[in-house]
Amino acid sequence: MRLHKENVPIHRERARTGVTCPLMIPIDRSALPRHIACVMDGNGRWAEQRDLPRVEGHKMGEHALFETVAGALDLGIEWLTVYAFSTENWKRPPDEVKFLINFNEDILLRRQQELHESGVQIRFIGRTDWRVPKRLTRLMADATELTKNNTKLKFTIAFNYGGRAEIVDAVKSLVKTGIAPDKITEKMLARHLYDPQMPDVDLMIRTSGEYRTSNFLLWELAYSEMWFTDTLWPDFDRTDIAKAIYDFQNRTRRYGGVTA
Ligand code: IPE
Ligand code: IPE
Ligand code: MG
């Protein structure tokens, strides 16, 4: 049983075997999902299975996160969004919440330069309410500014994010424009979401054997294909991404219509 995985810099990670190679998964690079969103779940259980404190699972999740980023870069995915902290995660024990906040700060500080050099554009969605420390908000703004002209991958971190909160915030912002209620359209509301440029999700991945959205991207997931795995997030790797994409490519998306 491997207890520790070394965090490898993205360029070294990418130089290793290509994403499609481990299982020779035949991914069609002309039909990639434009936007992949991940619910990174199962860190706590990963640690509990090893009699370790839950936070050790979060620490090990960093490896999976950067493996996912490297995989997305490798394949040329345009948008990758990850669920880092939900509006409901404040319910957790204060020590775990504190750890998660500090850990997000720490990852940003340690690895934003590397993401920048890999051509990743870092973006954030979520509420910046009083519970999010100013220091983290500043770090998020700095990372956004540093990487804003990068074009390889739009990598969005959902922090203090809730799908319902996002819709409520969008409605508030739209109503403030003074629009007449009967003039409101879906497109208009979408322009008031946290990131109006973000396209709908094509493929949602959730680890840890839970089959739910847990309030992630409720609006953007409307016609997303969903892929679930029992693998716990710290064990997730590029082979899993390849499997998910392969599965995605073998589905028929109908959007409520009929197949020709
Ligand atoms: C996901 O792992 C990480 C966050 C929610 C921040 P969990 O901490 O939810 O792990 P489990 O689901 O308890 O195993
Ligand atoms: C969803 O996982 C939130 C994140 C991954 C950040 P949770 O572990 O919080 O979701 P539930 O409680 O199992 O629905
Ligand atoms: Mg969980």
Coordinates of C-alpha atoms and ligand atoms in Angstrom, one line a residue:
M1 CA 0.0 0.0 0.0
R2 CA 1.4 3.3 -1.0
L3 CA 1.0 5.9 1.7
H4 CA 2.8 8.8 0.2
K5 CA 2.9 10.0 -3.4
E6 CA 5.4 12.7 -4.2
N7 CA 4.0 15.9 -5.6
V8 CA 5.6 16.1 -9.0
P9 CA 5.9 19.5 -10.9
I10 CA 3.5 19.7 -13.8
H11 CA 6.2 19.7 -16.5
R12 CA 7.7 16.5 -15.1
E13 CA 4.3 15.0 -14.7
R14 CA 3.5 15.8 -18.3
A15 CA 6.9 14.4 -19.5
R16 CA 5.9 11.0 -18.1
T17 CA 3.7 8.7 -20.1
G18 CA 1.0 10.5 -22.0
V19 CA -2.5 10.5 -20.6
T20 CA -3.9 8.0 -23.0
C21 CA -1.0 5.5 -22.7
P22 CA -1.4 3.6 -19.5
L23 CA -4.4 1.6 -20.7
M24 CA -4.0 2.4 -24.3
I25 CA -7.4 4.1 -24.1
P26 CA -8.3 5.3 -27.6
I27 CA -9.4 8.8 -27.0
D28 CA -10.6 10.8 -30.0
R29 CA -8.8 14.1 -29.7
S30 CA -11.3 15.7 -32.1
A31 CA -14.2 15.1 -29.8
L32 CA -13.0 16.1 -26.4
P33 CA -15.3 17.5 -23.7
R34 CA -14.8 21.3 -23.7
H35 CA -15.5 21.6 -20.0
I36 CA -14.7 19.0 -17.4
A37 CA -15.8 19.5 -13.7
C38 CA -14.6 17.4 -10.8
V39 CA -16.1 16.8 -7.4
M40 CA -12.9 15.8 -5.6
D41 CA -14.5 13.5 -3.0
G42 CA -13.2 10.8 -0.6
N43 CA -10.2 12.4 1.0
G44 CA -11.5 11.8 4.5
R45 CA -12.3 8.1 3.9
W46 CA -8.9 7.6 2.2
A47 CA -7.3 8.7 5.4
E48 CA -9.7 6.9 7.7
Q49 CA -9.0 3.6 5.9
R50 CA -5.4 4.1 6.9
D51 CA -6.0 5.2 10.5
L52 CA -4.8 8.6 9.6
P53 CA -6.4 12.0 10.5
R54 CA -8.8 13.2 7.8
V55 CA -6.5 16.1 6.9
E56 CA -3.9 13.6 5.6
G57 CA -6.4 12.6 2.9
H58 CA -6.7 16.3 1.9
K59 CA -2.9 16.5 1.7
M60 CA -2.8 13.5 -0.6
G61 CA -5.5 15.0 -2.7
E62 CA -3.0 17.5 -4.0
H63 CA -1.3 14.8 -6.0
A64 CA -4.6 13.9 -7.7
L65 CA -5.4 17.5 -8.4
F66 CA -2.1 18.2 -10.2
E67 CA -2.3 14.9 -12.0
T68 CA -5.8 16.0 -13.3
V69 CA -4.4 19.4 -14.4
A70 CA -1.5 17.7 -16.2
G71 CA -3.9 15.3 -17.9
A72 CA -6.2 18.1 -19.0
L73 CA -3.1 20.0 -20.4
D74 CA -1.9 16.9 -22.1
L75 CA -5.1 16.3 -23.9
G76 CA -5.8 20.0 -24.6
I77 CA -9.0 20.3 -22.6
E78 CA -10.2 24.0 -22.6
W79 CA -11.9 24.3 -19.2
L80 CA -11.4 22.3 -16.0
T81 CA -13.3 23.2 -12.8
V82 CA -12.7 21.6 -9.4
Y83 CA -14.9 21.7 -6.3
A84 CA -12.5 22.7 -3.5
F85 CA -14.8 23.9 -0.7
S86 CA -18.6 24.1 -0.7
T87 CA -20.9 26.5 1.0
E88 CA -21.9 23.5 3.2
N89 CA -18.4 22.5 4.1
W90 CA -18.4 25.2 6.9
K91 CA -20.4 22.6 8.9
R92 CA -17.3 20.5 9.3
P93 CA -15.3 20.6 12.6
P94 CA -13.5 23.9 12.9
D95 CA -10.0 22.3 12.8
E96 CA -10.8 20.7 9.4
V97 CA -12.3 23.9 8.0
K98 CA -9.2 25.8 9.2
F99 CA -6.9 23.2 7.6
L100 CA -8.8 23.4 4.3
I101 CA -8.5 27.2 4.2
N102 CA -4.8 27.1 5.1
F103 CA -4.2 24.3 2.6
N104 CA -5.8 26.1 -0.2
E105 CA -3.6 29.2 0.6
D106 CA -0.6 27.0 0.8
I107 CA -1.2 25.3 -2.6
L108 CA -1.7 28.6 -4.2
L109 CA 1.5 30.0 -2.8
R110 CA 3.6 27.0 -3.6
R111 CA 2.2 26.1 -7.0
Q112 CA 0.8 29.1 -8.8
Q113 CA 4.1 29.9 -10.5
E114 CA 4.3 26.4 -11.8
L115 CA 0.7 26.6 -13.1
H116 CA 1.6 29.9 -14.7
E117 CA 4.6 28.5 -16.4
S118 CA 2.5 25.6 -17.7
G119 CA 0.1 28.1 -19.4
V120 CA -2.7 27.6 -17.0
Q121 CA -5.2 30.5 -16.4
I122 CA -6.4 30.3 -12.8
R123 CA -9.9 31.4 -12.1
F124 CA -12.2 31.3 -9.0
I125 CA -15.9 31.0 -8.4
G126 CA -17.7 31.2 -5.1
R127 CA -18.9 33.7 -2.5
T128 CA -16.3 35.9 -1.0
D129 CA -18.2 36.5 2.2
W130 CA -16.7 37.4 5.6
R131 CA -15.9 33.8 6.4
V132 CA -13.2 33.6 3.7
P133 CA -10.1 35.2 5.2
K134 CA -8.8 38.3 3.4
R135 CA -5.4 36.7 2.9
L136 CA -7.0 34.0 0.8
T137 CA -9.1 36.4 -1.1
R138 CA -6.0 38.4 -1.9
L139 CA -4.1 35.3 -3.0
M140 CA -6.9 34.4 -5.3
A141 CA -6.9 37.8 -6.9
D142 CA -3.1 37.6 -7.3
A143 CA -3.2 34.2 -8.9
T144 CA -6.0 35.4 -11.2
E145 CA -4.0 38.5 -12.2
L146 CA -0.7 36.6 -12.7
T147 CA -2.2 34.0 -15.0
K148 CA -4.9 36.0 -16.8
N149 CA -3.2 36.0 -20.2
N150 CA -2.5 32.2 -20.2
T151 CA -4.4 30.3 -22.8
K152 CA -3.7 26.6 -22.5
L153 CA -6.2 25.7 -19.8
K154 CA -8.9 27.6 -18.0
F155 CA -8.6 26.1 -14.5
T156 CA -11.4 27.2 -12.1
I157 CA -11.3 26.5 -8.4
A158 CA -14.7 26.6 -6.8
F159 CA -14.2 27.8 -3.2
N160 CA -17.0 28.6 -0.8
Y161 CA -19.1 27.7 -3.8
G162 CA -22.7 26.5 -3.8
G163 CA -24.8 26.1 -6.9
R164 CA -27.9 27.5 -5.2
A165 CA -25.9 30.5 -3.8
E166 CA -24.7 31.1 -7.4
I167 CA -28.2 31.2 -8.8
V168 CA -29.5 33.4 -6.0
D169 CA -26.5 35.8 -6.4
A170 CA -27.1 35.9 -10.2
V171 CA -30.8 36.7 -9.6
K172 CA -29.9 39.5 -7.2
S173 CA -27.4 41.0 -9.7
L174 CA -29.9 40.7 -12.6
V175 CA -32.7 42.3 -10.6
K176 CA -30.4 45.2 -9.7
T177 CA -30.2 46.1 -13.4
G178 CA -33.9 47.1 -13.1
I179 CA -35.0 44.6 -15.8
A180 CA -38.8 43.9 -16.1
P181 CA -39.4 40.3 -14.9
D182 CA -41.1 39.2 -18.1
K183 CA -38.0 40.2 -20.1
I184 CA -35.7 37.8 -18.2
T185 CA -34.3 35.0 -20.3
E186 CA -32.0 32.1 -19.5
K187 CA -29.1 33.7 -21.5
M188 CA -29.5 36.9 -19.5
L189 CA -29.4 35.1 -16.1
A190 CA -26.3 33.1 -17.3
R191 CA -24.6 36.5 -17.8
H192 CA -24.9 37.1 -14.1
L193 CA -23.4 33.9 -12.9
Y194 CA -20.0 34.0 -11.1
D195 CA -18.1 33.5 -14.3
P196 CA -20.2 34.5 -17.4
Q197 CA -17.5 33.2 -19.7
M198 CA -17.7 29.6 -18.3
P199 CA -19.4 27.3 -20.8
D200 CA -21.8 24.6 -19.6
V201 CA -20.1 21.5 -18.2
D202 CA -19.8 18.6 -20.7
L203 CA -18.4 16.0 -18.3
M204 CA -18.8 15.9 -14.6
I205 CA -16.6 13.5 -12.7
R206 CA -17.2 12.5 -9.1
T207 CA -15.0 10.2 -7.1
S208 CA -15.6 8.1 -4.0
G209 CA -18.8 6.2 -5.0
E210 CA -21.2 9.0 -4.2
Y211 CA -23.9 9.6 -6.8
R212 CA -24.9 13.2 -6.2
T213 CA -24.0 16.8 -7.2
S214 CA -23.7 18.2 -3.6
N215 CA -24.7 21.6 -4.9
F216 CA -22.0 21.8 -7.5
L217 CA -22.6 24.0 -10.7
L218 CA -26.4 23.4 -10.7
W219 CA -27.0 25.7 -13.6
E220 CA -24.0 24.7 -15.6
L221 CA -24.6 20.9 -15.2
A222 CA -28.0 20.9 -16.9
Y223 CA -27.0 18.7 -19.8
S224 CA -23.7 17.4 -18.5
E225 CA -22.7 13.8 -18.8
M226 CA -21.9 12.4 -15.4
W227 CA -19.2 9.9 -14.7
F228 CA -18.8 8.2 -11.3
T229 CA -16.0 6.1 -9.9
D230 CA -15.5 4.3 -6.5
T231 CA -11.9 5.5 -6.6
L232 CA -11.2 7.9 -3.7
W233 CA -9.9 11.3 -4.8
P234 CA -6.3 10.8 -3.5
D235 CA -6.0 7.7 -5.7
F236 CA -7.5 9.4 -8.8
D237 CA -5.1 9.7 -11.7
R238 CA -4.8 10.4 -15.4
T239 CA -5.9 6.8 -16.2
D240 CA -9.2 7.6 -14.6
I241 CA -9.5 10.9 -16.6
A242 CA -8.9 8.9 -19.7
K243 CA -11.5 6.4 -18.8
A244 CA -14.0 9.1 -18.1
I245 CA -13.4 10.8 -21.4
Y246 CA -13.5 7.5 -23.3
D247 CA -16.9 6.8 -21.7
F248 CA -18.1 10.3 -22.5
Q249 CA -17.1 9.8 -26.1
N250 CA -19.2 6.7 -26.3
R251 CA -22.5 8.3 -25.2
T252 CA -25.2 10.0 -27.3
R253 CA -26.1 13.4 -26.1
R254 CA -29.7 14.3 -27.1
Y255 CA -30.4 17.5 -25.2
G256 CA -34.0 16.5 -25.1
G257 CA -34.2 15.9 -28.9
V258 CA -34.0 12.6 -30.8
T259 CA -31.0 10.9 -32.4
A260 CA -30.9 11.4 -36.1
Ligands
IPE1 C1 -13.5 16.0 -0.3 O1 -13.2 14.9 0.5 C2 -12.8 17.2 0.1 C3 -13.6 18.3 0.5 C4 -14.9 18.3 0.7 C5 -12.9 19.5 0.8 P1 -14.0 14.7 1.9 O2 -13.4 15.4 3.0 O3 -15.5 15.0 1.7 O4 -13.9 13.1 2.1 P2 -15.0 12.1 2.6 O5 -16.1 12.2 1.6 O6 -15.3 12.5 4.0 O7 -14.3 10.8 2.5
IPE2 C1 -18.6 17.9 -2.1 O1 -18.2 16.9 -1.2 C2 -17.8 19.2 -1.8 C3 -16.4 19.1 -2.3 C4 -15.8 18.1 -2.9 C5 -15.6 20.3 -2.1 P1 -18.9 16.7 0.2 O2 -18.1 15.6 0.8 O3 -18.9 17.9 1.0 O4 -20.4 16.3 -0.2 P2 -21.4 15.4 0.6 O5 -21.5 15.9 2.0 O6 -20.9 14.0 0.6 O7 -22.7 15.5 -0.2
MG3 MG -17.0 14.0 1.0

